Amino acid sequence: MKSLDFDFIIIGSGLAGLVAAYHAADHGTVALISKSELDVSNSYHAQGGIAVAIDKDDRPENHFQDTLTAGRGLCDHDAVDILVREGQQCIQEIISCGMEFDRNENGELFLGLEGGHTHRRILHAGGDATGKLMTSFMLKKVLGKKNITTFEYTVAVRILVDDGHCYGVQALQFVSGENILFKGRATVMATGGLSRLYTRSTNPHTATGDGVALAWRAGVQMADMEFIQFHPSALSLPGEDAFLVSEAVRGEGARLLDVNGERFMEGIHPLAELAPRDVVAAAIFRQMKKTDASYVYLSLKHLDAKYIRGRFQSIDAHLSRLEIDMTEDLIPVAPAAHYMVGGIRTDLWGQTNMPGLYACGEVASTGVMGANRLASNSLLECLVYGKRAIEKARRNLQEPKKTDNTPAPIFLNKETDEEFLSVKNELADLMNSHVGILRNHEGLISAFEEVNKKSLKYNAPSNDYNHHKIKNLIDICRLIIQSALVRKESRGGHIREDHPEESAEQTKHIIQQLGKEIQYEPVRITK
C-alpha cells in the first residue's frame, strides 16, 4: 500500500477545505483530497451569499444576536462572537486578495436581506452564484500554491489512529483502485454535510456524511446530530432534482402561497416569509398537509421583473429551461434536506477530542449554529474556522508517526453497486418518512428498528467499498435517530409532534461517542 507523507492533510475541497489548505501552505506541505472533482461541494452550489456586518448601520452585535435568535438557545456565545467579529476581517482579507462581490451603481457593496436577519448584510457575487464564485476564487488561489498537492476522485475510507492520536487517513483512489496511506502531522476534516441521506435534498450526490461516519468510528465526539436543516424553498417538480430557490428570493419580497393561492406566513411569524428557516420549513410542511398537496407556491409576480432577472440570473436560467418564468409563473416549492447543523464536535480552534485531528465547515460542530443555522452564516464559518483550524494545527504539529500498522485495503466492486443504491434509497425513504421535518416517538422507534435490521446484515468485516459505504450510512442514520429520540422537545431543526414545546431543561448539547453513554454539554454563555 503506497504511503505519502505531508505536514497537513485536508480532506474535502469545499470552501472550508480550500481555506484550510490555502493557510496551511504557509506552514508546510499539504495534501488536498477530494472525493470528486475539486469544484464539487455544497459550497460551490451556495446561492444565497455570505453574511457579515459591514454596513454603517449594522454592527457585529446585531449579527451576533440574530445568530443566537435563529439558533434557539443552543449557540455557544463565544463561538458566535468569534464568527461575527473575525468574519469582518476575513471578508476584508478575501476582498483585498481580489474576490469581487456585487456592488450597486455607486460602487458600494450590495447587501441583501435573508430570513432571520434584522439588517441587510448578505454579500453576493454574480447575483445568486456566490458559492460558485467564492469557491472558484479560492480554488485558483490554492492551485497557485506550489506545496499543495491535490488528489481528485480520492475518498478517505479510514482515519489512521495510533495510541489515541490521528496520524492521517487511508484513502481509495477511484480511477486506479489503489489504496493510499496519507500520513500527516495534522489532519483536517472538511468533508461537508450529509443531506443526501434524505430522498429530497439540495446537496450534490457526494454529500453523504463520510467524514462524520469515519470520525465516529475512530472514537471522535459528535454533537447535536438531531438538527437537520430543511431549506424551505426547493423546486418541486416530478422527475426533477430539488433545485434550491435561494432564500434571497424571499429577501427581495417573494411571497409564499398555498395551492389555493392563499398567503399563509403572515399569521405564523412577525417576519412572515423572512422568518428563520426552521419556522418557514415547518409552516410549509404543515400547509402542504392541510391542503393535501406536495408543494406550495413561490410568487414574484408583484416584483420588478427586470431587477429580479438580473439579481437571480442562475435561478432564472434554470427555471427557464423548465419553461417556468420566475417573474410571471407560480414556482412550486417544498422543503428539502439542506444542511447538517450538528457534526464533529470541536473547540473554538477546530480541534476535536482526538489529538492531531481537526474539523471545519459543515462537518464540524463549532457551537456557532445552535439548533438552526442562520441563513448565509455557513460560508462565513468556512472562512473563519477554516483559518482558525490551521492556526491551532500549525502550533501543535505532531511528530511523524513511525508505526508499522497497515490497515486492510478497501476494494472497488462493481457487482455490489446496485446493492448499495438499493440500501441507500431504502434508508433515504425511511429518513424522509420518520426523521424528517416533523418527528414523533413512534416513527423514530420504527426507523431505529429498521436501521438496526440493516446493521445486522452488514456487521461482518468487509473489504468491499460499497459495503463500507452502507456501514457509513447506517452509522449516520443511527446517530441522528438516537439523538432525536433523546431530545424530547421541539427546537430549531428538530420538531417533535409529541413534544411540541421547547424545554429549558434540554438547553444543552447532546454528545455521542462510540462505546460511551450519551453525554450532555452545557451551552457556553458569554459573561
Coordinates of C-alpha atoms in Angstrom, one line a residue:
M1 CA 0.0 0.0 0.0
K2 CA 1.5 3.3 -1.1
S3 CA 2.3 5.8 1.7
L4 CA 2.6 9.5 1.2
D5 CA 3.9 12.0 3.9
F6 CA 2.7 15.6 4.3
D7 CA 2.6 18.1 7.1
F8 CA -1.1 18.8 6.6
I9 CA -3.8 16.5 5.2
I10 CA -7.0 18.3 4.2
I11 CA -10.0 16.1 3.4
G12 CA -12.6 17.9 1.3
S13 CA -12.4 20.7 -1.3
G14 CA -15.4 22.9 -0.4
L15 CA -14.8 26.4 0.8
A16 CA -13.7 25.3 4.3
G17 CA -11.2 22.8 2.9
L18 CA -9.8 25.3 0.4
V19 CA -9.4 28.0 3.0
A20 CA -7.6 25.5 5.3
A21 CA -5.3 24.3 2.5
Y22 CA -4.5 27.9 1.5
H23 CA -3.4 28.9 5.0
A24 CA -1.7 25.6 5.7
A25 CA 0.5 26.0 2.7
D26 CA 2.3 28.8 4.5
H27 CA 3.5 26.4 7.1
G28 CA 4.3 23.1 5.3
T29 CA 3.4 20.6 2.7
V30 CA -0.3 20.0 2.1
A31 CA -2.3 17.1 0.6
L32 CA -5.8 18.2 -0.5
I33 CA -8.1 15.2 -1.0
S34 CA -11.4 15.4 -2.9
K35 CA -13.9 12.7 -3.3
S36 CA -14.9 14.0 -6.7
E37 CA -13.7 17.0 -8.8
L38 CA -12.2 19.8 -6.7
D39 CA -15.1 22.0 -7.5
V40 CA -17.9 19.7 -6.4
S41 CA -19.2 20.7 -3.0
N42 CA -22.1 22.2 -1.1
S43 CA -20.1 25.5 -1.0
Y44 CA -20.0 25.6 -4.8
H45 CA -23.8 25.4 -5.0
A46 CA -24.5 28.0 -2.3
Q47 CA -26.7 30.7 -3.9
G48 CA -27.7 33.0 -1.0
G49 CA -24.4 34.7 -0.1
I50 CA -22.2 35.3 2.9
A51 CA -23.4 37.3 6.0
V52 CA -21.2 39.9 7.6
A53 CA -22.0 43.1 9.5
I54 CA -20.1 45.7 7.4
D55 CA -22.9 48.2 6.7
K56 CA -22.6 51.6 8.5
D57 CA -26.0 51.0 10.2
D58 CA -25.1 47.4 11.2
R59 CA -22.8 46.1 13.9
P60 CA -21.3 42.6 14.9
E61 CA -23.5 42.7 18.0
N62 CA -26.6 42.7 15.8
H63 CA -25.3 39.8 13.7
F64 CA -24.4 38.0 17.0
Q65 CA -28.0 38.5 18.3
D66 CA -29.6 37.4 15.1
T67 CA -27.5 34.2 15.1
L68 CA -28.5 33.4 18.7
T69 CA -32.1 34.0 17.9
A70 CA -32.1 31.6 15.0
G71 CA -30.1 29.1 17.0
R72 CA -32.9 28.7 19.6
G73 CA -30.7 28.9 22.7
L74 CA -28.1 26.3 21.6
C75 CA -25.5 28.6 20.1
D76 CA -22.2 28.8 22.1
H77 CA -21.8 32.5 22.6
D78 CA -18.0 32.6 22.4
A79 CA -18.1 30.7 19.0
V80 CA -20.7 33.1 17.6
D81 CA -18.7 36.1 18.8
I82 CA -15.6 34.9 17.0
L83 CA -17.7 34.3 13.9
V84 CA -19.2 37.8 13.6
R85 CA -16.0 39.7 14.7
E86 CA -13.3 37.7 12.9
G87 CA -15.7 37.4 9.9
Q88 CA -15.3 41.1 9.2
Q89 CA -11.5 40.7 9.0
C90 CA -11.8 37.5 6.8
I91 CA -14.1 39.3 4.4
Q92 CA -11.7 42.2 4.1
E93 CA -8.8 39.8 3.5
I94 CA -10.5 37.9 0.7
I95 CA -11.6 41.2 -1.0
S96 CA -8.0 42.5 -0.7
C97 CA -6.9 39.3 -2.4
G98 CA -9.1 40.0 -5.4
M99 CA -12.5 38.5 -4.6
E100 CA -15.2 40.6 -6.2
F101 CA -18.6 40.9 -4.6
D102 CA -21.6 42.6 -6.3
R103 CA -21.8 46.4 -6.0
N104 CA -24.5 48.9 -6.7
E105 CA -24.4 51.7 -9.2
N106 CA -22.4 53.8 -6.8
G107 CA -19.7 51.2 -6.5
E108 CA -20.8 50.3 -2.9
L109 CA -21.1 46.6 -1.8
F110 CA -24.6 45.4 -2.4
L111 CA -26.1 44.0 0.8
G112 CA -29.1 41.6 0.6
L113 CA -31.6 40.5 3.2
E114 CA -32.5 37.0 4.2
G115 CA -34.6 35.2 6.7
G116 CA -33.7 35.8 10.4
H117 CA -31.5 38.8 9.7
T118 CA -32.6 42.2 11.0
H119 CA -30.2 44.1 8.8
R120 CA -29.1 43.9 5.2
R121 CA -25.8 42.2 5.5
I122 CA -25.6 39.5 2.8
L123 CA -22.8 39.9 0.3
H124 CA -23.4 38.3 -3.1
A125 CA -21.2 37.5 -6.1
G126 CA -22.7 37.0 -9.6
G127 CA -26.2 37.6 -8.2
D128 CA -27.0 34.1 -7.0
A129 CA -23.7 32.4 -7.7
T130 CA -21.9 33.4 -4.6
G131 CA -20.8 29.9 -3.6
K132 CA -19.6 29.1 -7.1
L133 CA -17.5 32.3 -7.4
M134 CA -16.1 32.2 -3.9
T135 CA -15.1 28.5 -4.2
S136 CA -13.6 29.1 -7.7
F137 CA -11.7 32.1 -6.4
M138 CA -10.2 30.1 -3.5
L139 CA -9.5 27.1 -5.7
K140 CA -7.5 29.3 -8.1
K141 CA -5.5 30.6 -5.1
V142 CA -4.9 27.0 -3.8
L143 CA -3.8 25.8 -7.2
G144 CA -1.2 28.6 -7.3
K145 CA 0.5 27.3 -4.1
K146 CA 3.4 25.1 -5.0
N147 CA 3.5 23.0 -1.9
I148 CA -0.2 21.9 -2.2
T149 CA -0.7 18.6 -3.9
T150 CA -4.3 17.8 -5.0
F151 CA -5.9 14.3 -5.2
E152 CA -9.2 14.2 -7.1
Y153 CA -11.5 11.2 -7.1
T154 CA -9.9 10.0 -3.9
V155 CA -12.1 9.2 -0.9
A156 CA -11.0 8.8 2.7
V157 CA -12.1 5.4 4.0
R158 CA -10.4 5.2 7.4
I159 CA -8.9 7.6 9.9
L160 CA -5.5 6.3 11.0
V161 CA -5.2 6.2 14.8
D162 CA -2.2 5.1 16.9
D163 CA -2.2 5.4 20.7
G164 CA -5.3 7.7 20.6
H165 CA -3.6 10.1 18.1
C166 CA -4.7 10.7 14.5
Y167 CA -1.7 10.4 12.1
G168 CA -3.5 10.6 8.7
V169 CA -6.1 8.7 6.6
Q170 CA -6.4 5.7 4.4
A171 CA -7.9 6.6 1.1
L172 CA -9.2 4.9 -2.1
Q173 CA -8.4 6.3 -5.5
F174 CA -11.4 5.6 -7.7
V175 CA -9.6 5.7 -11.1
S176 CA -6.8 3.3 -10.3
G177 CA -8.5 1.4 -7.4
E178 CA -5.3 2.0 -5.4
N179 CA -5.3 2.4 -1.6
I180 CA -3.1 5.2 -0.3
L181 CA -2.0 6.0 3.2
F182 CA -1.8 9.7 3.7
K183 CA 0.4 10.3 6.8
G184 CA 0.4 13.8 8.2
R185 CA 1.3 15.8 11.3
A186 CA -2.2 17.4 11.3
T187 CA -5.3 16.1 9.6
V188 CA -8.3 18.4 8.9
M189 CA -11.8 17.0 8.1
A190 CA -13.7 19.4 5.8
T191 CA -15.9 16.8 4.2
G192 CA -19.1 18.7 4.2
G193 CA -22.6 17.6 5.0
L194 CA -24.9 14.5 4.8
S195 CA -28.2 15.7 3.4
R196 CA -28.1 13.2 0.5
L197 CA -29.1 10.8 3.2
Y198 CA -32.7 12.1 2.5
T199 CA -34.8 11.4 -0.6
R200 CA -35.2 15.2 -1.3
S201 CA -32.0 17.1 -0.9
T202 CA -30.5 20.3 -2.3
N203 CA -27.0 18.8 -1.9
P204 CA -24.7 17.3 -4.6
H205 CA -24.6 13.5 -4.6
T206 CA -21.2 13.5 -2.8
A207 CA -22.8 14.9 0.4
T208 CA -23.3 11.5 2.2
G209 CA -21.6 12.2 5.5
D210 CA -18.4 10.2 5.0
G211 CA -16.5 12.4 7.4
V212 CA -19.0 12.0 10.2
A213 CA -19.0 8.2 9.9
L214 CA -15.2 7.9 9.7
A215 CA -14.7 10.2 12.7
W216 CA -17.4 8.4 14.7
R217 CA -15.8 5.0 14.1
A218 CA -12.4 6.4 15.1
G219 CA -13.8 7.5 18.5
V220 CA -14.4 11.2 17.8
Q221 CA -17.2 13.0 19.6
M222 CA -20.3 14.1 17.7
A223 CA -22.7 16.9 18.8
D224 CA -26.3 17.8 18.0
M225 CA -26.8 15.3 15.3
E226 CA -30.6 15.6 15.5
F227 CA -30.6 19.0 14.0
I228 CA -31.1 18.8 10.2
Q229 CA -32.0 22.0 8.4
F230 CA -34.5 21.7 5.6
H231 CA -34.4 24.5 3.1
P232 CA -38.0 25.8 2.8
S233 CA -38.0 26.5 -0.9
A234 CA -36.6 23.8 -3.2
L235 CA -38.2 23.3 -6.6
S236 CA -40.8 20.6 -6.5
L237 CA -41.5 19.1 -10.0
P238 CA -42.0 15.4 -10.9
G239 CA -38.7 13.9 -12.2
E240 CA -36.6 17.0 -11.3
D241 CA -34.0 17.3 -8.5
A242 CA -34.8 19.5 -5.6
F243 CA -33.1 22.6 -7.1
L244 CA -32.7 25.3 -4.5
V245 CA -34.5 28.5 -4.9
S246 CA -32.5 30.8 -2.7
E247 CA -33.8 32.4 0.4
A248 CA -32.6 35.6 -1.0
V249 CA -35.6 35.5 -3.4
R250 CA -37.8 35.9 -0.3
G251 CA -35.4 38.5 0.9
E252 CA -36.3 40.5 -2.1
G253 CA -40.0 40.2 -1.4
A254 CA -41.2 36.9 -2.9
R255 CA -44.4 35.5 -1.2
L256 CA -45.4 32.0 -0.2
L257 CA -48.9 30.9 -1.3
D258 CA -50.6 27.6 -0.8
V259 CA -52.1 25.7 -3.7
N260 CA -55.3 27.7 -3.2
G261 CA -53.4 30.9 -3.8
E262 CA -53.6 32.0 -0.1
R263 CA -50.6 33.6 1.6
F264 CA -50.1 31.9 4.9
M265 CA -46.9 33.1 6.6
E266 CA -48.2 36.4 7.9
G267 CA -50.2 34.8 10.7
I268 CA -47.4 32.4 11.7
H269 CA -44.5 34.8 12.4
P270 CA -44.0 38.6 12.6
L271 CA -41.3 38.3 9.8
A272 CA -43.7 36.3 7.6
E273 CA -41.6 34.8 4.7
L274 CA -38.4 36.1 6.3
A275 CA -38.8 34.1 9.5
P276 CA -35.9 31.8 10.3
R277 CA -35.7 28.7 8.1
D278 CA -36.9 26.2 10.7
V279 CA -40.1 28.2 11.1
V280 CA -40.7 28.6 7.4
A281 CA -40.0 25.0 6.5
A282 CA -42.3 23.6 9.2
A283 CA -45.0 26.1 8.2
I284 CA -44.8 25.0 4.6
F285 CA -44.9 21.3 5.5
R286 CA -48.0 21.8 7.7
Q287 CA -49.7 23.8 4.9
M288 CA -49.0 21.1 2.5
K289 CA -50.6 18.5 4.8
K290 CA -53.5 20.9 5.4
T291 CA -54.2 21.3 1.7
D292 CA -53.3 17.7 0.7
A293 CA -50.6 19.0 -1.7
S294 CA -47.0 18.1 -2.3
Y295 CA -45.9 21.7 -2.7
V296 CA -46.7 25.4 -2.1
Y297 CA -46.0 28.3 -4.5
L298 CA -43.4 31.0 -4.5
S299 CA -44.7 34.1 -6.2
L300 CA -42.7 37.0 -7.5
K301 CA -45.4 38.5 -9.8
H302 CA -45.6 41.7 -7.8
L303 CA -41.9 42.4 -8.1
D304 CA -39.9 44.3 -10.7
A305 CA -39.2 41.7 -13.4
K306 CA -36.1 43.3 -14.8
Y307 CA -34.5 43.6 -11.4
I308 CA -35.4 40.0 -10.4
R309 CA -33.9 38.6 -13.7
G310 CA -30.7 40.5 -13.1
R311 CA -30.5 39.6 -9.4
F312 CA -31.1 35.9 -9.8
Q313 CA -29.6 35.0 -13.1
S314 CA -28.7 31.4 -12.3
I315 CA -32.1 30.6 -10.9
D316 CA -33.9 32.3 -13.8
A317 CA -31.8 30.4 -16.3
H318 CA -32.5 27.0 -14.6
L319 CA -36.3 27.7 -14.3
S320 CA -36.4 29.0 -17.9
R321 CA -35.0 25.6 -19.1
L322 CA -38.0 24.0 -17.4
E323 CA -40.3 26.5 -19.1
I324 CA -41.0 28.4 -15.8
D325 CA -40.9 32.2 -15.9
M326 CA -39.9 33.2 -12.4
T327 CA -41.4 36.7 -12.8
E328 CA -44.8 35.6 -14.1
D329 CA -45.4 32.0 -13.1
L330 CA -46.0 30.5 -9.7
I331 CA -43.0 28.4 -8.7
P332 CA -43.8 25.1 -7.0
V333 CA -41.5 24.5 -4.0
A334 CA -41.3 22.3 -1.0
P335 CA -38.7 21.8 1.8
A336 CA -35.7 19.6 1.1
A337 CA -32.8 18.4 3.4
H338 CA -30.2 21.1 3.1
Y339 CA -27.7 21.4 5.9
M340 CA -26.3 19.4 8.8
V341 CA -26.4 21.7 11.8
G342 CA -24.5 19.4 14.2
G343 CA -21.4 17.3 13.4
I344 CA -17.9 16.6 14.7
R345 CA -17.6 18.4 18.0
T346 CA -14.6 20.8 18.0
D347 CA -13.3 23.6 20.3
L348 CA -13.0 27.2 19.2
W349 CA -10.0 26.3 17.0
G350 CA -11.4 23.3 15.2
Q351 CA -9.6 20.8 17.4
T352 CA -11.5 17.6 18.0
N353 CA -11.2 15.4 21.1
M354 CA -8.5 13.4 19.2
P355 CA -5.0 14.9 19.1
G356 CA -3.9 15.5 15.5
L357 CA -7.5 15.7 14.1
Y358 CA -9.3 18.9 13.3
A359 CA -12.6 19.7 11.6
C360 CA -14.1 22.8 9.9
G361 CA -17.0 23.7 7.7
E362 CA -20.4 21.9 7.6
V363 CA -18.9 18.7 9.0
A364 CA -17.9 20.5 12.2
S365 CA -20.0 21.5 15.2
T366 CA -18.1 24.5 16.5
G367 CA -21.1 25.8 18.5
V368 CA -22.0 28.5 16.0
M369 CA -25.2 27.1 14.6
G370 CA -27.1 26.0 17.7
A371 CA -30.3 24.3 16.8
N372 CA -30.8 26.1 13.5
R373 CA -28.3 27.8 11.1
L374 CA -28.9 31.5 10.4
A375 CA -29.0 31.9 6.6
S376 CA -25.7 32.7 4.9
N377 CA -23.6 32.1 8.1
S378 CA -22.2 28.9 6.6
L379 CA -19.8 30.4 4.1
L380 CA -18.6 32.8 6.8
E381 CA -17.9 29.9 9.1
C382 CA -15.8 28.3 6.4
L383 CA -13.6 31.4 6.2
V384 CA -13.3 32.0 9.9
Y385 CA -12.9 28.4 11.2
G386 CA -11.0 27.0 8.3
K387 CA -8.4 29.6 9.1
R388 CA -8.5 29.0 12.8
A389 CA -8.1 25.3 12.5
I390 CA -4.8 25.8 10.7
E391 CA -3.7 28.4 13.3
K392 CA -4.2 25.7 16.0
A393 CA -2.8 22.9 14.0
R394 CA 0.4 24.6 13.0
R395 CA 1.2 25.4 16.6
N396 CA 0.6 21.8 17.6
L397 CA 2.1 19.7 14.7
Q398 CA 2.7 16.2 15.9
E399 CA 6.0 14.4 15.3
P400 CA 5.6 12.0 12.4
K401 CA 4.3 8.6 13.5
K402 CA 6.6 5.6 12.8
T403 CA 4.0 2.9 13.1
D404 CA 4.1 -0.2 11.0
N405 CA 0.4 -0.8 11.3
T406 CA -1.1 -1.2 7.8
P407 CA -4.9 -1.4 7.7
A408 CA -6.7 -3.8 5.4
P409 CA -7.3 -2.4 1.9
I410 CA -10.7 -1.4 0.6
F411 CA -11.6 -2.6 -3.0
L412 CA -14.0 -1.4 -5.6
N413 CA -16.5 -4.0 -6.6
K414 CA -18.9 -3.1 -9.4
E415 CA -21.0 -6.2 -8.7
T416 CA -22.3 -4.6 -5.4
D417 CA -23.2 -1.2 -6.9
E418 CA -26.9 -2.0 -7.2
E419 CA -27.0 -3.4 -3.7
F420 CA -25.6 -0.1 -2.4
L421 CA -28.1 2.0 -4.3
S422 CA -30.9 -0.1 -3.1
V423 CA -30.0 0.2 0.5
K424 CA -29.2 3.9 0.2
N425 CA -32.7 4.5 -1.3
E426 CA -34.4 2.4 1.4
L427 CA -32.6 4.4 4.1
A428 CA -33.4 7.7 2.4
D429 CA -37.1 6.9 2.3
L430 CA -37.0 5.8 5.9
M431 CA -35.3 9.0 7.0
N432 CA -37.7 11.1 4.9
S433 CA -40.8 9.4 6.4
H434 CA -39.8 9.2 10.1
V435 CA -36.8 11.5 10.7
G436 CA -37.8 14.5 8.5
I437 CA -39.3 17.9 9.4
L438 CA -41.8 16.5 11.8
R439 CA -41.0 13.6 14.1
N440 CA -42.6 11.6 16.9
H441 CA -41.5 8.8 19.2
E442 CA -43.3 6.0 17.3
G443 CA -41.8 7.0 14.0
L444 CA -38.3 7.3 15.4
I445 CA -38.5 3.9 17.1
S446 CA -39.7 2.4 13.9
A447 CA -36.9 3.9 12.0
F448 CA -34.3 2.9 14.6
E449 CA -35.5 -0.8 14.4
E450 CA -35.3 -0.8 10.6
V451 CA -31.8 0.7 10.7
N452 CA -30.7 -1.9 13.2
K453 CA -32.0 -4.7 11.0
K454 CA -29.9 -3.4 8.2
S455 CA -26.9 -3.1 10.5
L456 CA -27.1 -6.8 11.4
K457 CA -26.8 -7.8 7.7
Y458 CA -23.6 -5.7 7.3
N459 CA -21.9 -6.2 10.6
A460 CA -19.3 -8.6 9.3
P461 CA -15.9 -7.1 8.3
S462 CA -15.7 -6.4 4.5
N463 CA -13.2 -5.1 2.1
D464 CA -15.9 -4.1 -0.4
Y465 CA -16.2 -0.3 -0.8
N466 CA -19.9 -0.5 -1.3
H467 CA -20.4 -2.4 1.9
H468 CA -18.1 0.2 3.6
K469 CA -20.4 3.0 2.3
I470 CA -23.5 1.1 3.6
K471 CA -22.0 0.9 7.0
N472 CA -21.3 4.6 6.9
L473 CA -24.9 5.4 6.1
I474 CA -26.2 3.0 8.8
D475 CA -24.0 4.6 11.4
I476 CA -25.1 8.2 10.4
C477 CA -28.8 7.3 10.4
R478 CA -28.5 5.7 13.8
L479 CA -26.6 8.8 15.2
I480 CA -29.4 11.1 14.0
I481 CA -32.2 8.9 15.3
Q482 CA -30.7 8.2 18.7
S483 CA -30.1 11.9 19.3
A484 CA -33.6 12.7 18.0
L485 CA -35.1 10.2 20.5
V486 CA -33.2 11.7 23.4
R487 CA -34.2 15.3 22.7
K488 CA -37.9 15.2 23.9
E489 CA -38.7 18.8 22.8
S490 CA -39.1 20.9 19.7
R491 CA -36.3 23.2 19.0
G492 CA -34.9 24.6 15.7
G493 CA -34.4 21.9 13.1
H494 CA -35.8 19.2 15.4
I495 CA -39.6 19.2 15.7
R496 CA -41.3 16.5 17.8
E497 CA -45.1 16.4 17.3
D498 CA -45.3 14.6 20.7
H499 CA -43.2 17.2 22.4
P500 CA -44.2 20.5 20.7
E501 CA -42.6 22.9 23.1
E502 CA -39.1 23.9 24.0
S503 CA -37.8 22.6 27.3
A504 CA -35.5 24.7 29.4
E505 CA -34.0 21.5 30.8
Q506 CA -32.8 20.5 27.4
T507 CA -30.9 23.6 26.6
K508 CA -27.7 21.6 26.2
H509 CA -25.7 19.8 23.5
I510 CA -26.1 16.1 23.1
I511 CA -22.7 14.5 22.7
Q512 CA -22.3 11.0 21.2
Q513 CA -19.1 8.9 21.2
L514 CA -18.5 5.3 20.2
G515 CA -18.5 3.0 23.2
K516 CA -19.8 5.6 25.6
E517 CA -23.1 6.7 27.0
I518 CA -24.7 9.8 25.6
Q519 CA -23.2 12.9 27.4
Y520 CA -24.7 16.4 27.8
E521 CA -22.7 19.6 27.5
P522 CA -23.9 23.0 28.7
V523 CA -24.2 25.8 26.2
R524 CA -21.2 28.2 26.7
I525 CA -22.6 31.6 27.7
T526 CA -20.6 34.8 27.5
K527 CA -20.4 36.5 30.9

